[in-house]
mmCIF file of C-alpha atoms and ligand atoms in Angstrom:
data_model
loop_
_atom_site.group_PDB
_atom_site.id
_atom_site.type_symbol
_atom_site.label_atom_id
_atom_site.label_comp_id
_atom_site.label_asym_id
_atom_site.label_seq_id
_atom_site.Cartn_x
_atom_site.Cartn_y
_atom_site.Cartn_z
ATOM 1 C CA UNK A 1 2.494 25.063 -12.681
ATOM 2 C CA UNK A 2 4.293 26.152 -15.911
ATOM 3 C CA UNK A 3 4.479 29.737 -14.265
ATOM 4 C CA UNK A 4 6.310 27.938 -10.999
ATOM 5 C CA UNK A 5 8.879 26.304 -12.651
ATOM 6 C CA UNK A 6 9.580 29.299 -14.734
ATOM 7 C CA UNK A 7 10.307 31.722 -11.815
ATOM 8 C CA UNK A 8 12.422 28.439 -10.275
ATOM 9 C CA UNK A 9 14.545 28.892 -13.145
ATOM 10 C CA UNK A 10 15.259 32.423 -12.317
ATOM 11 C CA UNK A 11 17.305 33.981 -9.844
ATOM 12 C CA UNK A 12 16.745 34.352 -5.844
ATOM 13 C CA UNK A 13 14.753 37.782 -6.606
ATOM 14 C CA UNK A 14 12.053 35.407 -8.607
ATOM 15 C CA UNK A 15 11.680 32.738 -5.655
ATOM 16 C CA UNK A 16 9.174 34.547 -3.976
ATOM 17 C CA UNK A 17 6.739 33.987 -7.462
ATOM 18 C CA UNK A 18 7.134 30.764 -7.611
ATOM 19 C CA UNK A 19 6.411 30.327 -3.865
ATOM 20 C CA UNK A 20 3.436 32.378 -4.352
ATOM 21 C CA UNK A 21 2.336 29.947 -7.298
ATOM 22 C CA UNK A 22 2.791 26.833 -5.568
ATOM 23 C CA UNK A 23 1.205 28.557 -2.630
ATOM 24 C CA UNK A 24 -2.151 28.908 -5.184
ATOM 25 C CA UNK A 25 -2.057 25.407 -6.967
ATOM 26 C CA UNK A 26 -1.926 23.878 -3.547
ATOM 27 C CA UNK A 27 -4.885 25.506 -2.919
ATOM 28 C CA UNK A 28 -6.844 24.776 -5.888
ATOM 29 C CA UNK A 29 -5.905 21.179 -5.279
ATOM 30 C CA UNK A 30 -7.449 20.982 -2.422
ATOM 31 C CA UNK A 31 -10.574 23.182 -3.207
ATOM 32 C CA UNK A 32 -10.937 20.514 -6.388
ATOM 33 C CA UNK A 33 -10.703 18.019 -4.146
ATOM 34 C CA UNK A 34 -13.294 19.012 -1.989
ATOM 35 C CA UNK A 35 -15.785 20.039 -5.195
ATOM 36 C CA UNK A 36 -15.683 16.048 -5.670
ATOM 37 C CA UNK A 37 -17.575 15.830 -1.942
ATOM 38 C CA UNK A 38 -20.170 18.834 -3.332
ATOM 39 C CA UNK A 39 -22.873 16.488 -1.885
ATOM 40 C CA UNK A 40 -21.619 15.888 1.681
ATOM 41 C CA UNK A 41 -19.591 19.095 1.609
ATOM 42 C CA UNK A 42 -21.145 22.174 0.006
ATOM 43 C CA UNK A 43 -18.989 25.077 -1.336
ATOM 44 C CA UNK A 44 -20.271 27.860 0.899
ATOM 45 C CA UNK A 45 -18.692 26.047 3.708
ATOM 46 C CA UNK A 46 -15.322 26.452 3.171
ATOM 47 C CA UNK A 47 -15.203 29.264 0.449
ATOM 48 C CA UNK A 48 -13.396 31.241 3.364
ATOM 49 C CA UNK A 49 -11.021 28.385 4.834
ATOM 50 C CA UNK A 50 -7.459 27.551 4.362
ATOM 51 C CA UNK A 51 -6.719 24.090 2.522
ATOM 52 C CA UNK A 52 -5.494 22.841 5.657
ATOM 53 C CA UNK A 53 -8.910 22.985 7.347
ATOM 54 C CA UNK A 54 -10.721 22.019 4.298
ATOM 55 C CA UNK A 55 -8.568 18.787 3.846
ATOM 56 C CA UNK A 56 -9.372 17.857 8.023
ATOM 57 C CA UNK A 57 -13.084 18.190 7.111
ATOM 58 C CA UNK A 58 -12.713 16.266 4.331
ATOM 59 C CA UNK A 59 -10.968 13.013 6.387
ATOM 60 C CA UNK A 60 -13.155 13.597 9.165
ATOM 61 C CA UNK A 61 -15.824 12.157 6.951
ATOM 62 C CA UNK A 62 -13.803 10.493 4.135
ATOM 63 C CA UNK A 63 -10.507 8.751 6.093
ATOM 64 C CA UNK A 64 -8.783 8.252 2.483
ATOM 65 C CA UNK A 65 -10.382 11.851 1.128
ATOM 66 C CA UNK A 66 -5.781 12.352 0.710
ATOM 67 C CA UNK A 67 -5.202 8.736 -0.163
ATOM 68 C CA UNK A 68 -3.728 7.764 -3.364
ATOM 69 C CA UNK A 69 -6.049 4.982 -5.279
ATOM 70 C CA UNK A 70 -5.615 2.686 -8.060
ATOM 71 C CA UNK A 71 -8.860 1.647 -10.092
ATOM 72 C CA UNK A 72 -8.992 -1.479 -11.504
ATOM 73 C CA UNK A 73 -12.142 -3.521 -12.984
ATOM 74 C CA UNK A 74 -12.510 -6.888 -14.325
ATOM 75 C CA UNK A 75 -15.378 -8.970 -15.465
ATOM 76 C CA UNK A 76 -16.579 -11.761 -12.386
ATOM 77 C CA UNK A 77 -16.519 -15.267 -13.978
ATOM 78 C CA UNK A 78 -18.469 -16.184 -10.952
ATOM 79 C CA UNK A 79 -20.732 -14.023 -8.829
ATOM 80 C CA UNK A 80 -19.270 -12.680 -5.896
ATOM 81 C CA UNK A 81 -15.378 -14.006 -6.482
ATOM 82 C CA UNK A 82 -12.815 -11.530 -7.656
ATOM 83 C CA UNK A 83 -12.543 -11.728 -11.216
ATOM 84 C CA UNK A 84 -9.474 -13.272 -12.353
ATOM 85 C CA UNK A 85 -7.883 -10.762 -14.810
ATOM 86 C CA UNK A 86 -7.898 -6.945 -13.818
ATOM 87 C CA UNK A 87 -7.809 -4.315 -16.199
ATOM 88 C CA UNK A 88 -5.800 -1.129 -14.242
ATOM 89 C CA UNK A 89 -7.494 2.026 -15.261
ATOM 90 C CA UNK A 90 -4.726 4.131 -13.119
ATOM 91 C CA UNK A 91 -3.076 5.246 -10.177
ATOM 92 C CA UNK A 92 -4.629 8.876 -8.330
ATOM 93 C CA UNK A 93 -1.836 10.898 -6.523
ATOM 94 C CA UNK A 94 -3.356 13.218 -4.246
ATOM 95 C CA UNK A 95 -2.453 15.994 -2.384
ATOM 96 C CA UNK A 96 -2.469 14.706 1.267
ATOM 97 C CA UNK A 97 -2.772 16.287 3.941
ATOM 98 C CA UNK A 98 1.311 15.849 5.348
ATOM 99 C CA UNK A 99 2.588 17.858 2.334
ATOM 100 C CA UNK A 100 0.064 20.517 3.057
ATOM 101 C CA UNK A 101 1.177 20.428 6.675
ATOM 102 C CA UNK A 102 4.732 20.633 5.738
ATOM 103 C CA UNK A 103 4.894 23.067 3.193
ATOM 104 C CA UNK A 104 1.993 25.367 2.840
ATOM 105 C CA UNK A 105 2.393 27.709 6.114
ATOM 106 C CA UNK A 106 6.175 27.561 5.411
ATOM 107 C CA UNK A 107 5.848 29.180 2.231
ATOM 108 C CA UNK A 108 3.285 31.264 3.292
ATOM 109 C CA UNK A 109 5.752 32.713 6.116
ATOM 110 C CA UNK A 110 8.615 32.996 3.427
ATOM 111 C CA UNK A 111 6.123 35.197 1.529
ATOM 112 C CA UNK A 112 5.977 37.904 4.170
ATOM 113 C CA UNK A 113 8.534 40.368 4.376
ATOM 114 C CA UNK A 114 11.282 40.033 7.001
ATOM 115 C CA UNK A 115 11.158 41.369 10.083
ATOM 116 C CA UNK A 116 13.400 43.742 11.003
ATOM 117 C CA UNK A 117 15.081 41.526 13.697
ATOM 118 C CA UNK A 118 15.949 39.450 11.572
ATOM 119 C CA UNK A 119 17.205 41.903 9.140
ATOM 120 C CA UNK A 120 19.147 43.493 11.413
ATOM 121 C CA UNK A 121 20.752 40.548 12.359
ATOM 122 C CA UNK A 122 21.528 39.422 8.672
ATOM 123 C CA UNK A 123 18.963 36.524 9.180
ATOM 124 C CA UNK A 124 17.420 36.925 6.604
ATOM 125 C CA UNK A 125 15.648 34.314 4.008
ATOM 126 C CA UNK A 126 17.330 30.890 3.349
ATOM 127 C CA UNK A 127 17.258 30.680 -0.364
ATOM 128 C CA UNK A 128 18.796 28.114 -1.059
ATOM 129 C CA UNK A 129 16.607 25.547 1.008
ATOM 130 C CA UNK A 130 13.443 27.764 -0.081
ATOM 131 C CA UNK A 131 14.411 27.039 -3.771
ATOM 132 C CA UNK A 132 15.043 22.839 -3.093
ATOM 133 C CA UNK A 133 10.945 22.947 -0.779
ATOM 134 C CA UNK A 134 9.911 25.111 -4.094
ATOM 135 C CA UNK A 135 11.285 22.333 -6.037
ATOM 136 C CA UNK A 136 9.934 19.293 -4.254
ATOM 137 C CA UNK A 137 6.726 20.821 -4.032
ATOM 138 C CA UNK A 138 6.876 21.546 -8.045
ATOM 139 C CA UNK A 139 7.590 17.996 -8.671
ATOM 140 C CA UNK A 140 4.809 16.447 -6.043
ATOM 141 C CA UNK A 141 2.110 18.750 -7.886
ATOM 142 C CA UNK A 142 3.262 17.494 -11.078
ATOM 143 C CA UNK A 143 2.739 14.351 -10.362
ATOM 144 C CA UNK A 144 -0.576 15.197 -8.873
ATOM 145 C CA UNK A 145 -1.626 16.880 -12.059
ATOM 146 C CA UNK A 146 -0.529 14.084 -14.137
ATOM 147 C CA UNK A 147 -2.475 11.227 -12.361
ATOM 148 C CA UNK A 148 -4.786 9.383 -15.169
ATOM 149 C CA UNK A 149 -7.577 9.411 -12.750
ATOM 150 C CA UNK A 150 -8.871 12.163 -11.350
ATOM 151 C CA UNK A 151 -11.233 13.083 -7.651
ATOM 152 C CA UNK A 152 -12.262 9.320 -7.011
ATOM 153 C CA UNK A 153 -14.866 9.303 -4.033
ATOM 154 C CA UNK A 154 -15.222 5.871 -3.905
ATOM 155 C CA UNK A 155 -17.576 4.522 -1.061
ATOM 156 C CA UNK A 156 -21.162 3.438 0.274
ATOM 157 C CA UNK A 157 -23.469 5.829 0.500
ATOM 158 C CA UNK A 158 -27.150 6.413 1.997
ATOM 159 C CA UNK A 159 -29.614 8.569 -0.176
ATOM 160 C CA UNK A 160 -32.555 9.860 0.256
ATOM 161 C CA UNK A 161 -34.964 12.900 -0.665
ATOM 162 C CA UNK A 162 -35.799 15.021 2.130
ATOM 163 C CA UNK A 163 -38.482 14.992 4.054
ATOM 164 C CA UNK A 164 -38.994 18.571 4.472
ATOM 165 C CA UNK A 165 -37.601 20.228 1.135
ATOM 166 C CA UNK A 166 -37.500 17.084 -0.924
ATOM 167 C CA UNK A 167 -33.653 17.840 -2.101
ATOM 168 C CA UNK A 168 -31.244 14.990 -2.564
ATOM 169 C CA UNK A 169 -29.625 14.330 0.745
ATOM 170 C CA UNK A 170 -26.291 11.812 -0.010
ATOM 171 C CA UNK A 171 -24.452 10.634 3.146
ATOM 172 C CA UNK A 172 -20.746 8.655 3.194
ATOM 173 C CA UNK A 173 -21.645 5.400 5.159
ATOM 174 C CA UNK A 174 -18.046 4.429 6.924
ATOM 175 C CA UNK A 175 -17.644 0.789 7.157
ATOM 176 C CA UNK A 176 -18.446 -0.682 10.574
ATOM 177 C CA UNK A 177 -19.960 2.163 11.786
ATOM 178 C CA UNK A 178 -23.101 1.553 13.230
ATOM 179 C CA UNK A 179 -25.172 5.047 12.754
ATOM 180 C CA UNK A 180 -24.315 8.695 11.897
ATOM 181 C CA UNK A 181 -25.845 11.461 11.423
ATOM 182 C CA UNK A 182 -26.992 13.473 8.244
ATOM 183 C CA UNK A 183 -27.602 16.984 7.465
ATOM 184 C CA UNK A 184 -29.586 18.614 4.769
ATOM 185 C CA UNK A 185 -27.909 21.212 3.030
ATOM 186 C CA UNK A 186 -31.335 22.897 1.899
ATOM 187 C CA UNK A 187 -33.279 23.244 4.830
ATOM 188 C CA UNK A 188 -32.619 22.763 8.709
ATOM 189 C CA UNK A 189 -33.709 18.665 8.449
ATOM 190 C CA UNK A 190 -31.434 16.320 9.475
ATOM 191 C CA UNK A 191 -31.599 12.389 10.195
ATOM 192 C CA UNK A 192 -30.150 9.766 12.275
ATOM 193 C CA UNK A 193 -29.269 7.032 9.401
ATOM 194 C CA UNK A 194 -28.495 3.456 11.104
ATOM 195 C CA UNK A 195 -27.379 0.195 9.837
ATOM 196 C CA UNK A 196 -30.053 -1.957 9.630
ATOM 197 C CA UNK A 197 -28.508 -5.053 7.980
ATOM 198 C CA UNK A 198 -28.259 -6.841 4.774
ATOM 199 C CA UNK A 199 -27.246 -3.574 3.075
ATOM 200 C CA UNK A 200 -29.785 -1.893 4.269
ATOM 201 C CA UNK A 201 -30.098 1.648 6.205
ATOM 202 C CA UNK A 202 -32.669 3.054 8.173
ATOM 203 C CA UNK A 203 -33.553 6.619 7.975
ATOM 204 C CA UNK A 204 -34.943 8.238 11.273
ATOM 205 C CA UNK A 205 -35.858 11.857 10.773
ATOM 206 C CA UNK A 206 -34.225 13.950 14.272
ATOM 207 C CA UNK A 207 -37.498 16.008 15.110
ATOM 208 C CA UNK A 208 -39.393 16.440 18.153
ATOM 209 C CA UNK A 209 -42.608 17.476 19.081
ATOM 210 C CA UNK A 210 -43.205 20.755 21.197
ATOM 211 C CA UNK A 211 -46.729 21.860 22.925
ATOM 212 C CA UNK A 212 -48.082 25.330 22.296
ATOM 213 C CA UNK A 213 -47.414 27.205 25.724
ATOM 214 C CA UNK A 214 -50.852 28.457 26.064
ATOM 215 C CA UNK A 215 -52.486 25.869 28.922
ATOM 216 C CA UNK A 216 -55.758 25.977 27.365
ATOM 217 C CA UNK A 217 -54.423 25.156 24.097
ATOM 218 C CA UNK A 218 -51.224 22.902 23.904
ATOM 219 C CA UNK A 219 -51.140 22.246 20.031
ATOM 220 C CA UNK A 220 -48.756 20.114 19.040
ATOM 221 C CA UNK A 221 -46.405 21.065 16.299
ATOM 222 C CA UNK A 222 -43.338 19.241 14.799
ATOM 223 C CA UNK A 223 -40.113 20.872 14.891
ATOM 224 C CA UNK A 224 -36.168 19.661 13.185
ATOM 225 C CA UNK A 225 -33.593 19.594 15.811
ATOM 226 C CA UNK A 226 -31.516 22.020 14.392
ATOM 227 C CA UNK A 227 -34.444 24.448 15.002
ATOM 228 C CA UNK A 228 -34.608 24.479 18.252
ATOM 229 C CA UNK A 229 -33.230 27.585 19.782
ATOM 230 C CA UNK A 230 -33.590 30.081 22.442
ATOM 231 C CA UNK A 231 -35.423 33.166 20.663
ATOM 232 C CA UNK A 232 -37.112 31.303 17.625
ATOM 233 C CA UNK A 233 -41.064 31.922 17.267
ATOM 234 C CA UNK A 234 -43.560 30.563 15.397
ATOM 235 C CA UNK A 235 -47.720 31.287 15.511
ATOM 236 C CA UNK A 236 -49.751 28.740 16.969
ATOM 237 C CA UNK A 237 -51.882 27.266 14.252
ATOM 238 C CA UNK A 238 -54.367 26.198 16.553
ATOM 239 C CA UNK A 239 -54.932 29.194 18.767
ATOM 240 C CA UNK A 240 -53.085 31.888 16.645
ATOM 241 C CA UNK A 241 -50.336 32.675 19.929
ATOM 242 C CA UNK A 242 -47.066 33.354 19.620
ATOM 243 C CA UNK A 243 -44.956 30.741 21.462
ATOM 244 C CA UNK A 244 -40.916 31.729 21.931
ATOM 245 C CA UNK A 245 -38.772 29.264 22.750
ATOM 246 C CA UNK A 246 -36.169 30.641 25.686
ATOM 247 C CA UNK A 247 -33.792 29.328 28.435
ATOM 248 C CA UNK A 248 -35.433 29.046 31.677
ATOM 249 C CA UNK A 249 -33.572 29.002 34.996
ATOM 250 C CA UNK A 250 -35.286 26.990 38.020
ATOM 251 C CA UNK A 251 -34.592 28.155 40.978
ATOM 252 C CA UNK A 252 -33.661 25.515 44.020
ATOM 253 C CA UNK A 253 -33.781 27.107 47.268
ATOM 254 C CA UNK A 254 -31.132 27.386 49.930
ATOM 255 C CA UNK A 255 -29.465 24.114 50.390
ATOM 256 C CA UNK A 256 -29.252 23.273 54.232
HETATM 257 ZN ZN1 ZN B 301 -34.203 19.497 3.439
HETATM 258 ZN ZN1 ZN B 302 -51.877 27.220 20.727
#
């Protein structure tokens, strides 16, 4: 950020760098941000994405993922009643997802050369408004950066070691939803997880059973949902065939 406001101070010639930094730390925001969701989200997902896409992910299973939060804790005098003098730990600023929306791509268009339209027509960059966006996007990061707390994920979650790989699986619970669906990152498991009262969730594994496709044999064998595929194989343990799974087509006649 230090490196921004540098090239701010500088003349038109410098705007470019300091677009190009603010351009990066609005990216590493967001890619911090989405490190705090490592368990729902895993890095190799988005490695490739721009923040804008990473950020929708993020609110598609966290609606306040680029909601600014203030902590506070207090001691409960009695059980279950709000306690009657809160200590503030802080405020979190965030990067939300409007700011991205409003300045990311427009920097990022700034930071390609003009075409030569619009240099032929003298239309060339607008400094002067790029160098006011460069500086409300400074001062929104800095208060970003500042915030006393840092990445809070707060929420209800489900968790559970899966049944397959026996990795952590660690799923965001929305209020008043009823049941959603979890995915190991490990393996190809995943699990239907419903409400099942009093706190409690209910983990239902999403597998099904398939027949070997020999008639005299039809050994049954357990397979994940996200398994099933046209072209995957496996060996019949029973009979030692090879069963593939593929579309088939059925056909109906002539309809008179
Ligand atoms: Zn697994
Ligand atoms: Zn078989």
């Amino acid at each position: 950020m230090g490196r921004a406001r540098k090239e701010l101070e500088g003349d038109d010639d410098r705007l470019k760098y300091a677009a190009l930094e603010l351009r990066l730390s609005m990216e590493a925001l967001t890619y911090d941000r989405a490190r705090a969701y490592k368990d729902e989200f895993p890095p190799a997902e988005y490695e490739t994405w721009q923040p804008r896409k990473v950020m929708a992910v993020l609110l598609e299973f966290d609606p306040n993922a680029d909601k600014d939060s203030t902590i506070s804790f207090g001691v409960e005098t009695t059980p279950g009643q709000p306690a009657e003098e809160m200590t503030m730990l802080g405020t979190e600023i965030v990067l939300n997802v409007a700011t991205l929306r409003r300045h990311y791509d427009a920097l990022g268009s700034f930071l390609h050369m003009p075409t030569l339209k619009q240099t032929k027509t003298g239309k060339t960059h607008d400094f002067e408004k790029l160098r006011s966006r460069c500086g409300e996007i400074a001062e929104y990061i800095e208060k970003v950066l500042a915030s006393p707390v840092h990445n809070v994920t707060l929420g209800s979650f489900a968790t559970i070691t899966c049944m397959e790989c026996n990795q952590p699986i660690r799923k965001r619970m929305p209020p008043s939803i009823i049941a959603v669906q979890a995915e190991c990152f490990s393996c190809k498991a995943s699990y239907k997880i419903s409400d099942s009262g009093g706190g409690q969730v209910n983990w239902e594994p999403r597998n099904h059973e398939i027949a070997c496709g020999n008639q005299d044999c039809g050994h049954k064998i357990q397979v994940w949902e996200r398994e099933v595929a046209a072209g995957v194989t496996w060996e019949c343990p029973a009979c030692a065939g090879r069963n593939t799974i593929v579309y088939g087509i059925k056909h109906e006649g002539t309809a008179t």
